[in-house]
XYZ file of C-alpha atoms in Angstrom:
520
model
C 0.065 0.079 -0.176
C 1.286 3.416 -0.952
C 0.877 6.719 1.285
C -1.250 7.835 -1.577
C -3.451 4.856 -1.215
C -4.056 5.244 2.251
C -4.669 8.817 2.137
C -8.216 8.717 2.972
C -7.531 7.119 6.442
C -5.574 10.028 7.415
C -6.449 12.552 10.232
C -8.842 14.846 8.613
C -10.389 12.721 6.100
C -12.777 10.533 8.008
C -16.399 10.601 6.692
C -17.758 13.807 7.064
C -20.973 14.542 9.622
C -25.038 14.970 8.338
C -24.268 18.533 7.975
C -23.946 19.491 4.213
C -22.393 21.942 2.297
C -24.828 23.791 -0.524
C -22.973 21.967 -2.856
C -24.032 18.615 -1.680
C -27.484 20.112 -1.227
C -27.652 20.663 -4.393
C -26.637 17.703 -5.492
C -29.173 15.421 -3.414
C -31.576 17.582 -4.754
C -30.848 16.843 -8.486
C -31.109 13.504 -7.317
C -34.740 13.532 -6.070
C -35.829 16.039 -8.903
C -36.074 13.201 -11.371
C -37.985 9.549 -11.180
C -36.308 6.998 -9.034
C -36.103 3.267 -9.584
C -38.926 1.646 -7.715
C -37.410 -1.518 -6.594
C -34.274 -0.691 -4.551
C -30.825 -2.938 -5.371
C -29.555 -4.664 -2.221
C -25.963 -4.760 -1.713
C -24.235 -7.136 0.457
C -20.699 -6.427 0.540
C -19.803 -9.455 3.241
C -21.156 -11.929 0.460
C -19.536 -10.871 -2.493
C -17.561 -13.590 -3.973
C -14.135 -13.378 -5.616
C -14.110 -13.436 -9.172
C -10.404 -13.145 -9.449
C -6.979 -10.721 -8.958
C -5.225 -8.052 -10.924
C -1.835 -6.733 -11.319
C -1.165 -4.172 -8.416
C -0.017 -2.210 -11.474
C -3.222 -2.584 -13.094
C -3.805 1.174 -13.862
C -1.440 2.406 -15.707
C -0.443 5.240 -18.482
C 1.109 5.985 -21.588
C 4.011 9.106 -22.313
C 4.560 8.822 -26.183
C 7.918 8.297 -27.133
C 7.512 11.821 -29.575
C 6.810 13.621 -26.201
C 10.146 12.449 -24.488
C 11.807 13.336 -27.777
C 9.872 16.547 -28.782
C 8.339 16.314 -32.700
C 5.038 16.913 -33.582
C 1.986 14.871 -32.107
C -1.781 15.492 -32.100
C -2.712 19.365 -31.271
C -5.092 19.743 -28.772
C -8.341 21.403 -29.985
C -8.857 24.911 -30.470
C -10.714 26.884 -28.118
C -12.483 28.969 -30.828
C -15.747 27.884 -32.637
C -14.215 27.323 -36.003
C -14.831 24.691 -37.924
C -12.051 21.908 -37.445
C -9.455 21.645 -40.244
C -6.035 20.325 -41.386
C -4.556 23.083 -39.439
C -5.694 21.555 -36.356
C -4.352 17.826 -36.640
C -0.451 18.126 -35.619
C 1.236 20.770 -33.885
C 4.964 20.759 -32.997
C 5.974 20.612 -28.690
C 9.380 20.604 -26.948
C 10.353 17.360 -24.720
C 7.961 17.031 -21.910
C 9.834 17.816 -18.770
C 9.773 14.946 -16.717
C 11.558 16.718 -13.628
C 8.624 19.045 -13.101
C 7.867 18.821 -9.405
C 3.698 18.959 -10.282
C 4.100 15.752 -12.687
C 5.620 13.999 -10.760
C 3.332 14.568 -7.828
C 0.352 13.674 -9.818
C 1.864 10.915 -11.365
C 3.332 9.425 -8.153
C -0.756 9.484 -6.703
C -1.365 6.827 -9.266
C 1.519 4.951 -8.384
C 2.356 1.911 -8.711
C 1.976 2.007 -12.288
C 3.338 0.814 -15.456
C 4.713 3.908 -17.671
C 5.011 2.713 -21.232
C 7.027 4.941 -23.714
C 6.347 3.943 -27.231
C 3.381 5.036 -29.622
C 3.890 5.255 -33.367
C 6.648 7.732 -33.293
C 8.932 5.015 -31.364
C 9.261 2.660 -34.613
C 11.306 5.331 -36.468
C 13.291 6.965 -33.159
C 17.036 6.507 -32.962
C 18.979 6.403 -30.025
C 21.807 8.263 -29.849
C 24.242 9.198 -26.896
C 23.857 13.329 -27.960
C 20.714 14.938 -29.811
C 21.205 15.227 -33.392
C 20.076 15.033 -36.558
C 18.428 11.168 -37.357
C 20.339 9.174 -39.817
C 18.753 7.497 -42.948
C 16.108 5.229 -42.228
C 14.844 7.105 -38.899
C 12.528 9.992 -38.175
C 13.716 11.311 -34.960
C 16.703 11.141 -31.964
C 16.420 10.006 -28.288
C 19.076 11.148 -26.561
C 20.630 9.293 -23.362
C 19.842 12.669 -21.258
C 16.182 12.015 -22.195
C 16.397 8.448 -21.534
C 17.712 9.527 -18.286
C 14.681 11.440 -17.818
C 12.633 9.097 -18.227
C 14.498 6.364 -15.942
C 14.705 8.968 -13.462
C 11.043 9.908 -13.632
C 9.951 6.363 -13.258
C 12.079 5.944 -10.190
C 10.423 9.037 -8.799
C 7.050 7.809 -9.287
C 7.418 4.247 -8.500
C 6.530 3.374 -11.874
C 8.097 0.072 -14.110
C 9.128 1.243 -17.718
C 7.709 -0.859 -20.523
C 8.504 0.231 -24.065
C 9.045 -0.730 -27.676
C 11.741 -0.657 -30.112
C 12.718 0.973 -33.682
C 11.768 -1.191 -36.761
C 11.849 0.899 -39.391
C 14.246 0.889 -42.696
C 17.414 2.226 -40.332
C 16.869 -0.711 -38.116
C 17.715 -3.266 -40.787
C 20.631 -4.902 -42.618
C 21.020 -5.043 -46.430
C 18.660 -7.866 -46.515
C 15.787 -5.987 -44.865
C 16.488 -8.124 -41.621
C 15.591 -6.479 -38.243
C 18.621 -5.843 -36.253
C 18.754 -5.877 -32.449
C 21.405 -3.167 -32.293
C 19.208 -0.036 -31.649
C 17.203 -2.158 -28.711
C 20.743 -3.334 -27.342
C 22.033 0.123 -26.761
C 18.784 1.103 -24.688
C 18.985 -1.973 -22.818
C 21.902 -1.130 -21.940
C 21.788 2.406 -21.057
C 18.582 1.532 -18.793
C 20.826 -0.513 -16.663
C 23.676 1.729 -16.840
C 21.472 4.465 -15.675
C 20.262 2.154 -12.683
C 17.180 1.344 -14.089
C 15.451 -1.363 -16.249
C 12.622 -1.983 -18.616
C 9.721 -4.108 -17.318
C 8.154 -5.120 -20.364
C 8.875 -4.513 -24.204
C 6.828 -5.066 -27.609
C 9.235 -5.723 -30.167
C 6.747 -2.654 -32.151
C 4.123 -0.345 -31.880
C 0.865 -1.964 -33.609
C 2.159 -3.891 -36.262
C -1.154 -4.284 -37.715
C -0.951 -0.772 -38.833
C 2.771 -1.283 -40.133
C 2.192 0.557 -43.283
C 1.521 3.735 -41.775
C 3.970 3.046 -38.796
C 7.162 3.331 -39.871
C 8.125 0.006 -41.281
C 9.644 -0.627 -44.684
C 7.197 -0.222 -47.645
C 5.416 -3.768 -48.332
C 5.827 -4.830 -44.784
C 3.883 -8.240 -44.654
C 3.014 -10.928 -41.964
C 5.706 -12.974 -43.208
C 8.455 -10.306 -42.580
C 7.086 -9.324 -38.821
C 7.252 -13.461 -37.934
C 10.463 -13.212 -39.353
C 11.544 -10.507 -37.430
C 9.631 -11.281 -33.977
C 11.706 -14.601 -33.937
C 15.200 -12.662 -34.409
C 13.440 -10.041 -31.524
C 12.553 -13.171 -29.379
C 15.467 -14.786 -29.165
C 17.634 -11.843 -28.644
C 15.105 -10.942 -25.768
C 15.726 -14.190 -23.820
C 19.697 -13.662 -24.376
C 20.025 -9.929 -23.797
C 17.236 -8.995 -21.280
C 15.852 -12.118 -19.746
C 14.382 -10.149 -16.962
C 12.595 -8.070 -19.679
C 8.628 -9.660 -20.201
C 8.050 -9.844 -24.136
C 4.558 -8.328 -24.858
C 2.848 -9.179 -27.971
C 1.703 -8.268 -30.570
C 0.312 -5.071 -29.338
C -2.326 -4.907 -32.127
C -5.147 -2.677 -32.884
C -8.136 -2.849 -35.450
C -9.243 -6.469 -35.534
C -12.412 -5.825 -34.138
C -14.966 -3.682 -35.957
C -14.465 0.092 -35.426
C -13.583 3.039 -37.840
C -10.445 2.318 -38.943
C -9.406 -0.866 -40.032
C -6.198 -2.535 -39.802
C -3.710 -3.340 -42.590
C -2.676 -6.420 -41.213
C -4.648 -8.746 -38.972
C -3.405 -10.189 -35.823
C -4.377 -13.858 -36.804
C -1.821 -13.540 -39.744
C 0.818 -11.809 -37.262
C 0.678 -14.741 -34.827
C 0.521 -17.697 -37.292
C 3.595 -16.280 -39.036
C 5.509 -15.634 -35.191
C 4.544 -18.534 -33.407
C 4.274 -18.573 -29.832
C 6.647 -16.815 -27.510
C 5.043 -13.690 -25.492
C 4.900 -13.619 -21.623
C 1.957 -11.453 -21.864
C -0.733 -10.845 -24.428
C -0.850 -7.247 -25.436
C -3.656 -5.453 -27.618
C -4.556 -1.719 -28.215
C -7.867 -0.320 -27.729
C -9.975 2.760 -28.586
C -13.682 3.351 -28.861
C -13.593 5.476 -31.835
C -11.158 8.000 -34.035
C -11.201 11.426 -33.111
C -12.087 14.192 -35.775
C -8.309 14.280 -36.607
C -8.399 11.325 -38.210
C -12.106 11.660 -39.558
C -14.720 10.840 -36.757
C -17.331 12.340 -36.265
C -19.017 10.879 -33.223
C -22.125 12.655 -31.247
C -21.384 12.891 -27.686
C -25.227 11.804 -26.990
C -24.104 8.129 -27.137
C -20.802 8.549 -24.671
C -23.143 7.079 -21.878
C -25.019 4.452 -23.794
C -24.563 1.009 -23.524
C -23.326 0.340 -27.016
C -20.733 2.854 -26.470
C -19.355 1.281 -23.166
C -19.921 -2.118 -24.848
C -17.170 -1.755 -27.219
C -14.295 -2.388 -24.480
C -15.935 -5.756 -24.433
C -16.385 -6.530 -28.353
C -12.353 -5.246 -28.650
C -11.589 -7.649 -25.676
C -13.268 -10.985 -27.247
C -11.553 -10.401 -30.075
C -8.420 -10.563 -28.625
C -9.159 -13.208 -26.119
C -10.199 -15.457 -28.797
C -6.368 -15.075 -30.662
C -4.755 -15.262 -27.358
C -6.826 -18.640 -26.859
C -5.934 -19.595 -30.048
C -1.899 -18.717 -30.425
C -0.619 -17.959 -26.697
C -3.152 -19.793 -24.527
C -3.420 -19.357 -21.001
C -1.101 -15.949 -21.497
C -2.176 -13.070 -19.382
C -3.675 -10.041 -21.325
C -2.840 -6.767 -20.994
C -4.160 -3.509 -22.416
C -1.245 -1.584 -23.516
C -2.807 1.673 -25.520
C -6.435 2.860 -24.856
C -8.334 5.638 -24.246
C -11.572 7.005 -25.654
C -10.578 8.465 -29.069
C -7.495 7.544 -31.195
C -5.629 10.572 -32.796
C -5.195 12.679 -29.582
C -8.699 12.063 -28.163
C -12.112 13.160 -29.110
C -13.747 16.209 -28.738
C -15.212 15.481 -25.130
C -12.413 13.633 -23.968
C -11.087 16.050 -21.564
C -14.416 16.724 -20.019
C -16.564 15.139 -16.882
C -18.572 12.939 -19.979
C -15.363 10.762 -20.935
C -15.125 9.911 -17.112
C -17.930 7.737 -17.406
C -16.192 5.557 -19.984
C -12.504 5.641 -18.123
C -13.910 4.408 -15.052
C -16.503 1.927 -16.490
C -13.729 0.362 -18.594
C -11.482 -0.217 -15.516
C -14.192 -2.300 -13.665
C -15.577 -4.090 -17.199
C -11.537 -5.416 -17.920
C -10.762 -6.172 -14.115
C -13.732 -8.358 -13.777
C -13.034 -10.111 -17.275
C -9.277 -10.642 -15.722
C -7.398 -8.254 -18.038
C -4.173 -7.735 -15.760
C -3.116 -4.733 -16.733
C -4.945 -1.297 -18.482
C -2.151 1.421 -20.214
C -4.285 4.929 -20.499
C -3.412 6.692 -23.255
C -1.971 9.324 -22.517
C -0.704 10.812 -18.898
C -0.244 14.476 -20.002
C -0.730 15.007 -23.838
C -3.134 16.385 -26.137
C -7.231 15.973 -25.510
C -6.838 12.550 -24.012
C -4.735 13.112 -21.623
C -5.262 12.879 -17.437
C -3.535 15.926 -16.871
C -3.309 19.049 -19.333
C -0.579 18.769 -21.476
C 0.711 22.689 -20.748
C -0.431 23.347 -16.589
C -0.211 19.477 -15.887
C -3.894 20.632 -14.259
C -5.820 17.162 -13.399
C -8.521 16.641 -15.846
C -11.771 15.297 -14.317
C -10.879 11.773 -15.605
C -7.310 12.062 -13.496
C -9.567 12.808 -10.309
C -11.482 9.442 -10.894
C -8.209 7.631 -11.577
C -7.335 8.811 -8.048
C -10.225 7.520 -6.710
C -9.694 4.431 -8.077
C -5.857 4.030 -7.423
C -7.286 4.784 -3.638
C -10.282 2.785 -3.387
C -10.174 -0.242 -5.551
C -7.439 -2.963 -5.164
C -6.541 -5.624 -6.257
C -8.845 -8.602 -5.598
C -12.040 -8.482 -7.941
C -15.392 -9.221 -6.566
C -18.585 -10.228 -8.144
C -21.183 -7.232 -7.494
C -23.728 -8.991 -9.858
C -25.767 -7.274 -12.553
C -28.392 -5.203 -11.920
C -31.446 -5.002 -13.620
C -30.986 -1.210 -14.352
C -29.077 -1.290 -18.002
C -27.950 2.157 -17.213
C -26.179 0.938 -13.887
C -22.754 -0.546 -13.829
C -21.545 -1.948 -10.171
C -18.212 -3.019 -9.938
C -16.827 -4.289 -6.143
C -13.277 -4.924 -5.259
C -11.806 -5.303 -1.786
C -10.223 -2.194 -0.702
C -6.507 -1.841 -1.118
C -5.678 -0.738 2.752
C -8.485 -1.709 5.019
C -9.053 -5.422 5.640
C -11.999 -6.800 5.214
C -13.140 -3.786 3.538
C -15.187 -3.758 0.442
C -14.903 -0.999 -2.334
C -17.956 -0.845 -4.791
C -17.921 1.285 -7.328
C -21.745 2.108 -8.930
C -21.913 4.084 -12.333
C -25.846 5.490 -13.309
C -25.220 6.582 -16.617
C -29.139 7.682 -16.921
C -29.286 10.974 -18.013
C -33.074 11.421 -16.206
C -33.429 8.356 -13.981
C -31.651 8.481 -10.259
C -30.872 4.824 -8.739
C -31.560 3.478 -5.215
C -29.134 1.135 -3.650
C -29.948 -0.417 -0.161
C -27.080 -0.521 2.438
C -27.295 -3.243 4.851
C -24.167 -1.468 6.752
C -22.781 2.338 7.202
C -20.538 2.908 4.171
C -18.198 5.699 3.139
C -19.142 7.886 0.197
C -17.498 9.679 -2.593
C -19.710 11.047 -5.239
C -18.508 12.798 -8.369
C -20.603 14.774 -10.292
C -20.594 18.040 -12.708
C -22.678 20.459 -13.294
C -21.891 20.177 -17.154
C -21.814 16.959 -18.537
C -19.055 18.259 -21.027
C -17.264 20.547 -18.564
C -13.724 20.464 -16.809
C -14.965 21.352 -13.191
C -15.669 18.096 -11.074
C -17.350 17.852 -7.738
C -16.552 15.544 -4.917
C -19.306 15.255 -2.600
C -20.682 18.800 -3.624
C -17.245 20.099 -3.395
C -14.817 21.234 -6.117
C -11.947 19.349 -6.759
C -8.648 21.342 -7.502
C -4.918 21.054 -6.292
C -4.310 23.650 -3.644
C -2.757 26.796 -3.270
C 0.151 24.997 -2.692
C -0.166 22.759 -5.785
C -1.068 19.900 -3.639
C -3.599 17.428 -4.075
C -6.760 18.088 -1.753
C -8.172 15.659 0.684
C -10.564 13.486 -0.740
C -13.311 13.434 1.970
C -15.814 10.808 2.188
C -19.466 11.376 3.571
C -21.171 9.164 5.971
C -23.961 6.801 4.092
C -25.840 5.198 7.071
C -27.502 1.953 6.262
C -30.501 2.055 4.390
C -31.873 4.035 1.092
C -28.931 5.543 -0.789
C -29.810 7.459 -3.814
C -27.757 7.921 -6.846
C -28.370 10.860 -8.606
C -28.597 10.512 -12.702
C -25.052 10.865 -14.543
C -23.098 10.588 -11.460
C -20.279 8.509 -10.423
C -19.694 7.018 -7.017
C -17.621 5.117 -4.835
C -18.824 3.381 -1.709
C -16.458 1.988 0.837
C -17.565 -0.483 3.622
C -14.916 -0.665 6.342
C -16.890 -3.089 8.390
C -17.871 -5.551 5.731
C -15.404 -8.484 7.312
C -15.865 -9.882 3.602
C -13.807 -13.474 3.932
C -12.169 -12.878 0.093
C -10.809 -9.332 1.870
C -9.287 -11.050 4.930
C -7.412 -13.709 3.668
C -4.537 -11.054 2.156
C -3.681 -7.777 1.356
C -5.868 -6.514 -1.772
C -3.567 -4.139 -2.751
C -0.511 -6.139 -3.039
């Protein structure tokens, strides 16, 4: 358990008494202003059965390689009302300041985590001792100093490094065969800097090789040949590093189809990964031609896209790498920098619901793209200020442990329930209740008192989020605020429309949560 994970137990963070702030009263009024579900949903936290466990670093994130090197990346949407055009697709950016105190503070609060430094740009990045122009066959340069920044950042925030390697024409011999020279330099340098690469994919998104920096005409046979070289080199040069793969995207029905299929790639490469990895986005952003309506963002069809993609890759895993744990190494609402509402409270529902669904399904790690870049970042890329989904991520980290429980399936289609053992309190159960209805309250019937944390926003597509009626923001000193619970007595608890509520039952004495610490 980290200090951050136990923060709600510190002095001053106990559940507040029945006295309510004006904001809390307004929130309760909103709940009663709509028709409530006629039948209460009874919750029995003591009797919830175990579904499985997840990795202690389940909730993780990406910092794209192009953020580390600097370069052209997805440009945040303009704040004006003018129509989106090609000027809004990319913008140049300097390297991210990984020594920034606020960035480190907020990243550490989400730890332990995996930090994945990869992305499309990594496929053609040349590693060098000093900055300079990239040699032929590469597009950009990663310097030793920049990589030192990654290693030091990971150490400071308790994150394990995950990456991938260059596969562009410059990384190949005269016959087009992939050479591990560049990868070896990165591994050796990481060790010399006192760090380690915990896991690595051969390349980023091999199903999109044609647009991802691979040589012209790159096909499944070429991937299979290269992956075998990579696997043999990894086992010899970095046996402590987990091999992830294939890291595909686009096999499930989606607005953007893949150039290569994962089935063909796996058939060509043969078995040999330690963890089966894939990528998932619900859609693509307007930068890449997407035209989605925010009205669908709370629908079951939208949220269930996570399940559809997982089923696709589970079937492929079962066929080619049976029994291997599954990692989702890159995900967000919309690819290509995020959708128009991804930096608002509206996307918080997808973010938490996705974590809940995937934990129930046994996925071991989920890496959000990104920590702090473009519109899908958990943090604003300029100020490193928390966005709504960051606050949701922080609550998940502090309240949802690694033992996953079966919360059942409520009758209401727009109520989503997920339960875990608490990460710090022995025997305690945490319940996540997401009411995606825009007009109907739901009621839970509690057998015992609980600690309540409700996220709410006056505007779904706004960036201001409230916890129990109080606006969440950093303190004047730039520190995280106390995330204060409110006491919820036994009996009926109303869940207002479009709210997210965590309920902690400290006295549940659930047998599954007594057996071992659920945050380890």
